[in-house]
Short mmCIF file of C-alpha atoms in Angstrom, two decimals:
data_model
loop_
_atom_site.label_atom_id
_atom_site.label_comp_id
_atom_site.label_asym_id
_atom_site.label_seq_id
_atom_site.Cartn_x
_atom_site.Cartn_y
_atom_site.Cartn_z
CA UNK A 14 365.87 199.40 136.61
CA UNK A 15 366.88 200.67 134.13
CA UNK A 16 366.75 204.65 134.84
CA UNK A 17 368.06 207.01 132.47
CA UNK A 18 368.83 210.69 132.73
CA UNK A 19 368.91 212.76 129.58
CA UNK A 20 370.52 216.03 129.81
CA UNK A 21 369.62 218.33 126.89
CA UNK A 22 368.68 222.24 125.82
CA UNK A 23 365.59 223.71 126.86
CA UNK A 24 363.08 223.58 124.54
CA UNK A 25 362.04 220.08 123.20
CA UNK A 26 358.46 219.71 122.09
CA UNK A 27 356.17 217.44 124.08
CA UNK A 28 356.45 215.57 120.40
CA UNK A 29 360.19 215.19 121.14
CA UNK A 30 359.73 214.06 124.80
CA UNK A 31 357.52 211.24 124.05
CA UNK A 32 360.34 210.02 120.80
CA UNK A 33 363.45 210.36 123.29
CA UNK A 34 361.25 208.58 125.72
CA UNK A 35 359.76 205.84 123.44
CA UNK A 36 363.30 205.19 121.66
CA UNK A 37 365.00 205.04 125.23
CA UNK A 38 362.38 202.64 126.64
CA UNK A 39 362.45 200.19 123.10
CA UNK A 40 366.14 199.61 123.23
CA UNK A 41 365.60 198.15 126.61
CA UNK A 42 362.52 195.66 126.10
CA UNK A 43 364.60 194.88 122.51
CA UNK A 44 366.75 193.33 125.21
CA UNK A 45 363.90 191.91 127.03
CA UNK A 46 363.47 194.28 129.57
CA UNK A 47 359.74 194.44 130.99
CA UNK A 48 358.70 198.26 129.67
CA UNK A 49 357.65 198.85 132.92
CA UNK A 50 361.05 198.76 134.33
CA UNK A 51 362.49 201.91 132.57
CA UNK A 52 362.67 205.16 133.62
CA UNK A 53 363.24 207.89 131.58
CA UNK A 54 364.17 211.53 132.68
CA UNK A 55 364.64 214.38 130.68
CA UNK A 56 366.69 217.41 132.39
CA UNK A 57 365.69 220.50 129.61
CA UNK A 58 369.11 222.79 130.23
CA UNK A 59 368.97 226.75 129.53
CA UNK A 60 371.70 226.75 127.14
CA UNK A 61 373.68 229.58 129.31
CA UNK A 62 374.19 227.25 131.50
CA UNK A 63 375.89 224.65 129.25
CA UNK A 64 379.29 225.09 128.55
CA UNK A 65 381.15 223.64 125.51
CA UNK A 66 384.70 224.36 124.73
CA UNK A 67 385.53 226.85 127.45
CA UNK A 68 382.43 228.86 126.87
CA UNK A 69 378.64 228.97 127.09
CA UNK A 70 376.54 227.58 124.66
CA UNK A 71 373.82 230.32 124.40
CA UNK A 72 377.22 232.14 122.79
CA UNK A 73 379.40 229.70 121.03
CA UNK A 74 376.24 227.84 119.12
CA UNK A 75 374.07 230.47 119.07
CA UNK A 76 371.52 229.19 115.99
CA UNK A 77 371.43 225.66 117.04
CA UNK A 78 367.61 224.94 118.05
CA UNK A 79 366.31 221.63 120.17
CA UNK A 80 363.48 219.43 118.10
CA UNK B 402 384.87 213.32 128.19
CA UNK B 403 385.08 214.73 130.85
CA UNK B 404 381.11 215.61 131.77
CA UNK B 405 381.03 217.82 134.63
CA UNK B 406 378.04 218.72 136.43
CA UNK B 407 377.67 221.47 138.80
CA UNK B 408 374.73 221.77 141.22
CA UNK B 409 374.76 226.01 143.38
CA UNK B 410 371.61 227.58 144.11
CA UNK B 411 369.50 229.33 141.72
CA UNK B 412 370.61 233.00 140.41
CA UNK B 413 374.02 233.27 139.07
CA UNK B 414 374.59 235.82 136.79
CA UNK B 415 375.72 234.93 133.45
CA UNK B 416 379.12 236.49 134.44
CA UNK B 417 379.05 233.79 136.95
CA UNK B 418 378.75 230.97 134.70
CA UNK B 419 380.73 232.20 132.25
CA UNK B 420 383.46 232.23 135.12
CA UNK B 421 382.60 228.63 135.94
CA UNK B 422 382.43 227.21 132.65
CA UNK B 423 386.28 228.96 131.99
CA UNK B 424 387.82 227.96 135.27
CA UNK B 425 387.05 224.26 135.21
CA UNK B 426 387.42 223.79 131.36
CA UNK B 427 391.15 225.43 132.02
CA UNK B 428 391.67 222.62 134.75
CA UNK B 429 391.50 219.99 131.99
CA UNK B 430 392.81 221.96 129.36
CA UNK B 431 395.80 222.43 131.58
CA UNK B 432 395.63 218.54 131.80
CA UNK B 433 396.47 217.95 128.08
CA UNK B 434 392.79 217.45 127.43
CA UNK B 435 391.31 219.51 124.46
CA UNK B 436 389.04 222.07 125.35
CA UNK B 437 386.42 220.83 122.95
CA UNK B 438 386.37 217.73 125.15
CA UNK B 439 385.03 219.19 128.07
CA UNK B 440 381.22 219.97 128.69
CA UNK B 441 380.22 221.76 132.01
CA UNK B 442 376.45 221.84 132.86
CA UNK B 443 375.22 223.92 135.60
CA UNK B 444 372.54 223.23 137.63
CA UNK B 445 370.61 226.23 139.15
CA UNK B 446 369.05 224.53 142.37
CA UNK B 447 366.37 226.79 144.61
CA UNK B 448 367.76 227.18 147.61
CA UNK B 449 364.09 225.90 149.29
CA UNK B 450 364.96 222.34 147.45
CA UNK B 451 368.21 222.19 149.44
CA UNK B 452 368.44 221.00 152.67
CA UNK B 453 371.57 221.11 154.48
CA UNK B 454 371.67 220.23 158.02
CA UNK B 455 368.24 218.52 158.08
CA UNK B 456 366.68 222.15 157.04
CA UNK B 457 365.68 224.25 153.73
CA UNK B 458 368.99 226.27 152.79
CA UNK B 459 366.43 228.98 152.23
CA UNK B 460 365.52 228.96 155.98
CA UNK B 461 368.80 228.37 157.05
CA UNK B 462 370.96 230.56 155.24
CA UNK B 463 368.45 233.09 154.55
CA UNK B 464 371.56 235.84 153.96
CA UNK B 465 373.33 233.47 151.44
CA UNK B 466 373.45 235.03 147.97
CA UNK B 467 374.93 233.30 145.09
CA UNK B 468 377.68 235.46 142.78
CA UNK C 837 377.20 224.23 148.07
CA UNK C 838 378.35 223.88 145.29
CA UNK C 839 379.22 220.21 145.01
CA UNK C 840 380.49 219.34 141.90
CA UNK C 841 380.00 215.41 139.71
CA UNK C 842 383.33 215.04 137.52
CA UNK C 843 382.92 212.01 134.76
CA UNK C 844 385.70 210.89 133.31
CA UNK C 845 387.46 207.91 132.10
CA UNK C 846 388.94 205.31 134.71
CA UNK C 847 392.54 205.47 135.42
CA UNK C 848 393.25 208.84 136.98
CA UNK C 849 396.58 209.34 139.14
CA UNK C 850 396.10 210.51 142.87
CA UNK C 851 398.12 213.27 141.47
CA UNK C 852 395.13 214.05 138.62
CA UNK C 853 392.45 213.84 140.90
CA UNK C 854 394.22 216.44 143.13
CA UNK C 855 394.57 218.54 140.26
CA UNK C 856 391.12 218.60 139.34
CA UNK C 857 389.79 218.85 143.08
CA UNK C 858 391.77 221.74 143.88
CA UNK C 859 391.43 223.42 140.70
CA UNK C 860 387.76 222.92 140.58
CA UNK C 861 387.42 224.20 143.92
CA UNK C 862 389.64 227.30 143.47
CA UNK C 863 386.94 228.23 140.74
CA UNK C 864 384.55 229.09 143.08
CA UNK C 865 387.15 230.30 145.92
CA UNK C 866 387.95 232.95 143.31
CA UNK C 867 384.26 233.54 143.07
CA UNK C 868 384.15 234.39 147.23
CA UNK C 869 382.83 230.53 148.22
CA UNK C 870 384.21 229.33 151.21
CA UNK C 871 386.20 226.33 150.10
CA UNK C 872 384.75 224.27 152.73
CA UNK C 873 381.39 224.66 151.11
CA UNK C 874 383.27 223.42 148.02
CA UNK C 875 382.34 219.27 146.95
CA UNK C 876 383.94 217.44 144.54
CA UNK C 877 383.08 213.85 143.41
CA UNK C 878 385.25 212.16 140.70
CA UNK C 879 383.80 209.56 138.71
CA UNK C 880 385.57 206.90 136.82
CA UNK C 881 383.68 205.59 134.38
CA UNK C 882 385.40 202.55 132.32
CA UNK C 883 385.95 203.58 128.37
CA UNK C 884 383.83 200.17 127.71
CA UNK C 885 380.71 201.96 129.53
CA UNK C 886 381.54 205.66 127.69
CA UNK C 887 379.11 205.71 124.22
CA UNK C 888 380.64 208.16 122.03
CA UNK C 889 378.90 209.14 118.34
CA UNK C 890 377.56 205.57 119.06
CA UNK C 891 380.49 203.58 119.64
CA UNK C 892 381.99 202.11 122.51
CA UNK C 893 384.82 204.72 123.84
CA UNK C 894 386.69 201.56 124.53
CA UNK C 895 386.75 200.89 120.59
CA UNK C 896 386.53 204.52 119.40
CA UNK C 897 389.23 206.33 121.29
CA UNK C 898 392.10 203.00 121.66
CA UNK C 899 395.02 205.31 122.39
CA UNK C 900 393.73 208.09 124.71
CA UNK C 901 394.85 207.84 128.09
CA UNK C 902 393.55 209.56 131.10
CA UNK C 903 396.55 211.94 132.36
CA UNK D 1117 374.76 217.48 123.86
CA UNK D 1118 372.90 215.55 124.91
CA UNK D 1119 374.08 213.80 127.44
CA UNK D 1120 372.43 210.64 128.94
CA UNK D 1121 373.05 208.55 132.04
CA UNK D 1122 372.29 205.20 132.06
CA UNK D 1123 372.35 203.62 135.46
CA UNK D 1124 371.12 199.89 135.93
CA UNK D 1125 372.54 196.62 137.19
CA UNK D 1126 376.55 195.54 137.36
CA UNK D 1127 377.14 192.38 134.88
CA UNK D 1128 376.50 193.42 131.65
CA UNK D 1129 378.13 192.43 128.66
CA UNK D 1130 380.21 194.37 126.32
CA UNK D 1131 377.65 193.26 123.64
CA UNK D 1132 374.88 194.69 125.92
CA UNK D 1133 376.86 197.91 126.03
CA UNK D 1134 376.80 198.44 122.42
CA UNK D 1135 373.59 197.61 121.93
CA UNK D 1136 372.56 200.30 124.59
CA UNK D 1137 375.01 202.96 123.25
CA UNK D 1138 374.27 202.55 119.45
CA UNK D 1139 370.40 202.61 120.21
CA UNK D 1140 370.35 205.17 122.86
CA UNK D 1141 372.83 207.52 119.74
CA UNK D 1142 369.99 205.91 116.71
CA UNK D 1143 367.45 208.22 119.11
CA UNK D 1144 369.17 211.29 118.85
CA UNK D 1145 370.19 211.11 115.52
CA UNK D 1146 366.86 210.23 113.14
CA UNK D 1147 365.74 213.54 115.71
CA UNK D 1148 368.75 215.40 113.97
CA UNK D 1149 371.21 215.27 116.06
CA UNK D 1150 374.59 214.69 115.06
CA UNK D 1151 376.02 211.47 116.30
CA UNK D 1152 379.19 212.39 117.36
CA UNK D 1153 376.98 215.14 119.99
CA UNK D 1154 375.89 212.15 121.88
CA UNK D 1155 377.51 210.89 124.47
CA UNK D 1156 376.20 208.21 126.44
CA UNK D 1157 378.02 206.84 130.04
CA UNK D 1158 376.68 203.49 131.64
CA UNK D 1159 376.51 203.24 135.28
CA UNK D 1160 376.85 199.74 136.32
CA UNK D 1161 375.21 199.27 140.01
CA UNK D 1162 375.64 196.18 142.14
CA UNK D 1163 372.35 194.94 142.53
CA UNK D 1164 373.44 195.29 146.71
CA UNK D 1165 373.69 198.32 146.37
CA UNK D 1166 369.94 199.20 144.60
CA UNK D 1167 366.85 199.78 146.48
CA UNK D 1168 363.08 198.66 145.20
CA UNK D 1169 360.37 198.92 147.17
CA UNK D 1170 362.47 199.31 150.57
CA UNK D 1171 364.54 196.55 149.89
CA UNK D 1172 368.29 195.52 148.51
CA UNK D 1173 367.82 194.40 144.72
CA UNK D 1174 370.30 191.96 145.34
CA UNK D 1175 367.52 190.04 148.05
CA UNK D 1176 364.00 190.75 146.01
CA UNK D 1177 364.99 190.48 142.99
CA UNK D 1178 367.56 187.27 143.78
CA UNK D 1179 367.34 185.72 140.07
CA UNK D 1180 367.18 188.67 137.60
CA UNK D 1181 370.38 188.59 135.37
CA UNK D 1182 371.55 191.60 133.21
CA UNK D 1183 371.56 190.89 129.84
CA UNK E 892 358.97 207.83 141.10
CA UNK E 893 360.61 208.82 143.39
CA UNK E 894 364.39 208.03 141.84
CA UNK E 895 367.10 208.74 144.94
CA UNK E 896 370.87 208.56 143.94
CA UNK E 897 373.13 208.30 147.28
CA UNK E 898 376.80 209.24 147.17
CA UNK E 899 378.97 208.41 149.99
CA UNK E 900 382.28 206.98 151.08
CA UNK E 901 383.67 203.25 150.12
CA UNK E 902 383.01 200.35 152.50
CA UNK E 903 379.66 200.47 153.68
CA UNK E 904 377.79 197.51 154.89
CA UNK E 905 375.07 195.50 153.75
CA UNK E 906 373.77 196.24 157.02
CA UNK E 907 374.30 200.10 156.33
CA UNK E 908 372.74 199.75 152.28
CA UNK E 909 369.64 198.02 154.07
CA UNK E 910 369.06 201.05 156.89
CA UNK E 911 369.93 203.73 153.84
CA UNK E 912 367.73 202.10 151.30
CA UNK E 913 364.94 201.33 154.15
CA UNK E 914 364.82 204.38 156.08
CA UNK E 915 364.84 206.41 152.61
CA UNK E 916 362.06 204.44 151.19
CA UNK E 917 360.27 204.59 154.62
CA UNK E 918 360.17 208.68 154.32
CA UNK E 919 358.21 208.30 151.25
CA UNK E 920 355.97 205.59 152.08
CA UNK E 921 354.85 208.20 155.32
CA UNK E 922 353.97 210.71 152.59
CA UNK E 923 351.51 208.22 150.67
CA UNK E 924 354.19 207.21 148.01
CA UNK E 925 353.61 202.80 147.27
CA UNK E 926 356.79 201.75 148.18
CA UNK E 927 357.18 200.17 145.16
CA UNK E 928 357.72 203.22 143.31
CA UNK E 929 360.60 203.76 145.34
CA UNK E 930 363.99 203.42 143.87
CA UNK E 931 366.93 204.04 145.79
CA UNK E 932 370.35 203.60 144.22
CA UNK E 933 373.85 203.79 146.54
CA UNK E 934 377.20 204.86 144.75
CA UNK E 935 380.02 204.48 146.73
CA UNK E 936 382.97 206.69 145.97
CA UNK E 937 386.49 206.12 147.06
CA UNK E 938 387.97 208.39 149.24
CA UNK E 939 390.71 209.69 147.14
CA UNK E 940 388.24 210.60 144.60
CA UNK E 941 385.85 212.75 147.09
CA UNK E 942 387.54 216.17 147.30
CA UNK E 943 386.45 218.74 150.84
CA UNK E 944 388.31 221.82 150.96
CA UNK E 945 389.70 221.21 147.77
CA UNK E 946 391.87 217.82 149.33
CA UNK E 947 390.67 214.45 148.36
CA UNK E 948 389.06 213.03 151.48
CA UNK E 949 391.33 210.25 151.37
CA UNK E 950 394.07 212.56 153.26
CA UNK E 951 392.13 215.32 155.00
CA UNK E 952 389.78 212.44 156.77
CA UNK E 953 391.59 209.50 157.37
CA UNK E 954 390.33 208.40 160.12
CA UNK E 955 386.47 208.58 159.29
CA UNK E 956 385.40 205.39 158.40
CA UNK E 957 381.69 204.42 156.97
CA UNK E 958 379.14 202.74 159.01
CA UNK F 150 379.40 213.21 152.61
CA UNK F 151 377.00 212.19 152.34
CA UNK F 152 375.28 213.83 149.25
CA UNK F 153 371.51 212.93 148.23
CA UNK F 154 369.96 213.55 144.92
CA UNK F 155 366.06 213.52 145.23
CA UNK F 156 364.34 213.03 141.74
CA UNK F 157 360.62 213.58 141.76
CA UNK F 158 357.39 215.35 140.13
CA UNK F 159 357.16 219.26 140.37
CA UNK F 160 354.70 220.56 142.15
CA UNK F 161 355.93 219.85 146.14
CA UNK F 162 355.08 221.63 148.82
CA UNK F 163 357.70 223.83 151.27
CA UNK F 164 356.17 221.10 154.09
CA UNK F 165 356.67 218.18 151.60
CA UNK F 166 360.46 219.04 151.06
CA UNK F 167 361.16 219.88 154.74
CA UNK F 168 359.82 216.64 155.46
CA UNK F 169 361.57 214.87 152.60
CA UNK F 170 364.80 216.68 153.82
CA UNK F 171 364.87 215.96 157.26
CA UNK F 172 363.19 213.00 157.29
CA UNK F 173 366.63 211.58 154.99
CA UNK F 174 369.06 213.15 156.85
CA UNK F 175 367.67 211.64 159.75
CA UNK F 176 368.55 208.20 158.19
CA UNK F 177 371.88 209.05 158.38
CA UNK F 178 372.26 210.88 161.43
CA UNK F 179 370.91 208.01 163.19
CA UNK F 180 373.71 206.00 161.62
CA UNK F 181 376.15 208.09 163.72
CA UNK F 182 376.67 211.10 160.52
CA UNK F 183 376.86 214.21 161.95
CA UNK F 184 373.84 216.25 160.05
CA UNK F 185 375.69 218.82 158.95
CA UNK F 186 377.76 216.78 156.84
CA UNK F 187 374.40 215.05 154.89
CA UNK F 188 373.32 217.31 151.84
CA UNK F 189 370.24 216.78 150.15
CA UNK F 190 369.34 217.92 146.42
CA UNK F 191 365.68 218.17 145.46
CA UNK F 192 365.23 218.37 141.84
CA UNK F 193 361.59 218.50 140.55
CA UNK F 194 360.89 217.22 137.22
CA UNK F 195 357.61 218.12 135.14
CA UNK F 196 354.97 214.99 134.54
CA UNK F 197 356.22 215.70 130.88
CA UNK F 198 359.60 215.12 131.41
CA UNK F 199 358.87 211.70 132.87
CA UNK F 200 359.02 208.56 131.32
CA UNK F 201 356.98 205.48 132.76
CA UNK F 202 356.79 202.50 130.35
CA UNK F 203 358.01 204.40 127.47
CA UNK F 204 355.22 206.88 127.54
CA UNK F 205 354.70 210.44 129.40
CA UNK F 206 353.60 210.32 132.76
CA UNK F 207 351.97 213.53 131.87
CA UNK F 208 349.70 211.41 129.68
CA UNK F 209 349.71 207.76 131.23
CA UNK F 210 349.56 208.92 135.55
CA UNK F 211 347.55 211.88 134.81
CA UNK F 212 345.62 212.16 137.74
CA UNK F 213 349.16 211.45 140.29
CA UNK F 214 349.72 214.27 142.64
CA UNK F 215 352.56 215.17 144.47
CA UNK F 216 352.20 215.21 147.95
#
């Protein structure tokens, strides 16, 4: 307690991971959670299987790149 | 607002999600909501990580094949 | 399969859930699905617990109401 | 995009909230991301109803308070 | 790790949570898992917001009732 | 009804998901469910995509194995 599911595109960096993972976790022990206690988990999404807006992301944002 | 997530078995063809993504964005749409509200992500499950019945969907329904 | 994780904001109508459950599931009927294979779970998520651009939907968003 | 689920124990305050939604957003932005991408949806779980170790939360964990 | 999120019906029992969030654990535990890294988390959903068949639950099974 | 997300490491074996699949719709069954209604969803998440602690589990459990 707390988990956390992040849904995001495909293609972060290990670099990004452990940032999206290390921000997560610090704005729980900022509220004096134990670190221990948090779980993070990152769900990488193809974009063409995101849809935004009626249509598929690989499509509609086609430049957009994950850090 | 609104998230939707859908969870099918691994394989649809783009066609197919492209179908998805349309038909349940036009459900809210049709609602009043505006289309750039809605976000659809589909999750592509292998059908030996699904167990329906007590058994692998992959043993199971061995015929099955996702459009 | 497929079963299907709606989030939206609290205060749906029975008529508005129906909407959405047999829409959502006529997506995939079109597609050849049985419908009985066809789930759909409706979350309703308070606008006080909904984070939008970093604010509290709650705060954000005053005026919208779910349909 | 992203999204990010946030499940952990019923009882928190609306201060808590923000805290958890404007930090959770603060992680996705300094990586880029444009704030009004993120959305962020709190899951508030009755401690009854959360399972550690093979047992209810609401029994092991008797004096833990949300903050 | 393992994280298990359980959706079913409105109105279970203590007595029910206990068996669910034992007898998950319990699978684990027989596959070398520490229990302690078990984390099982119950969301009950209202009938009316649980569509089957594309008809909310609420009206196509009224007479099931959770253990 | 019910529906069963499993969240763990990638990496399981066929025999480890059989086992995880029947041994937790056994929990229910024996709760008077008939099995064919209990669904289970086995999603397996890279070490990398883990957070324990606010770091990797790629990096900080690197020797865990999934049974």
């Amino acid at each position: 307690m707390p988990i956390i599911h992040v849904y995001g595109w495909k293609g972060l960096s290990d670099e990004a991971k452990r940032k999206i993972i290390a921000g997560i976790t610090k704005v729980f022990t900022d509220m004096g959670i134990p670190k221990e206690a948090v779980e993070v988990i990152i769900h990488e999404i193809p974009k063409e299987s995101w849809g935004v807006g009626g249509e598929l992301a690989s499509e509609k944002l086609r430049d957009f790149r994950p850090p």
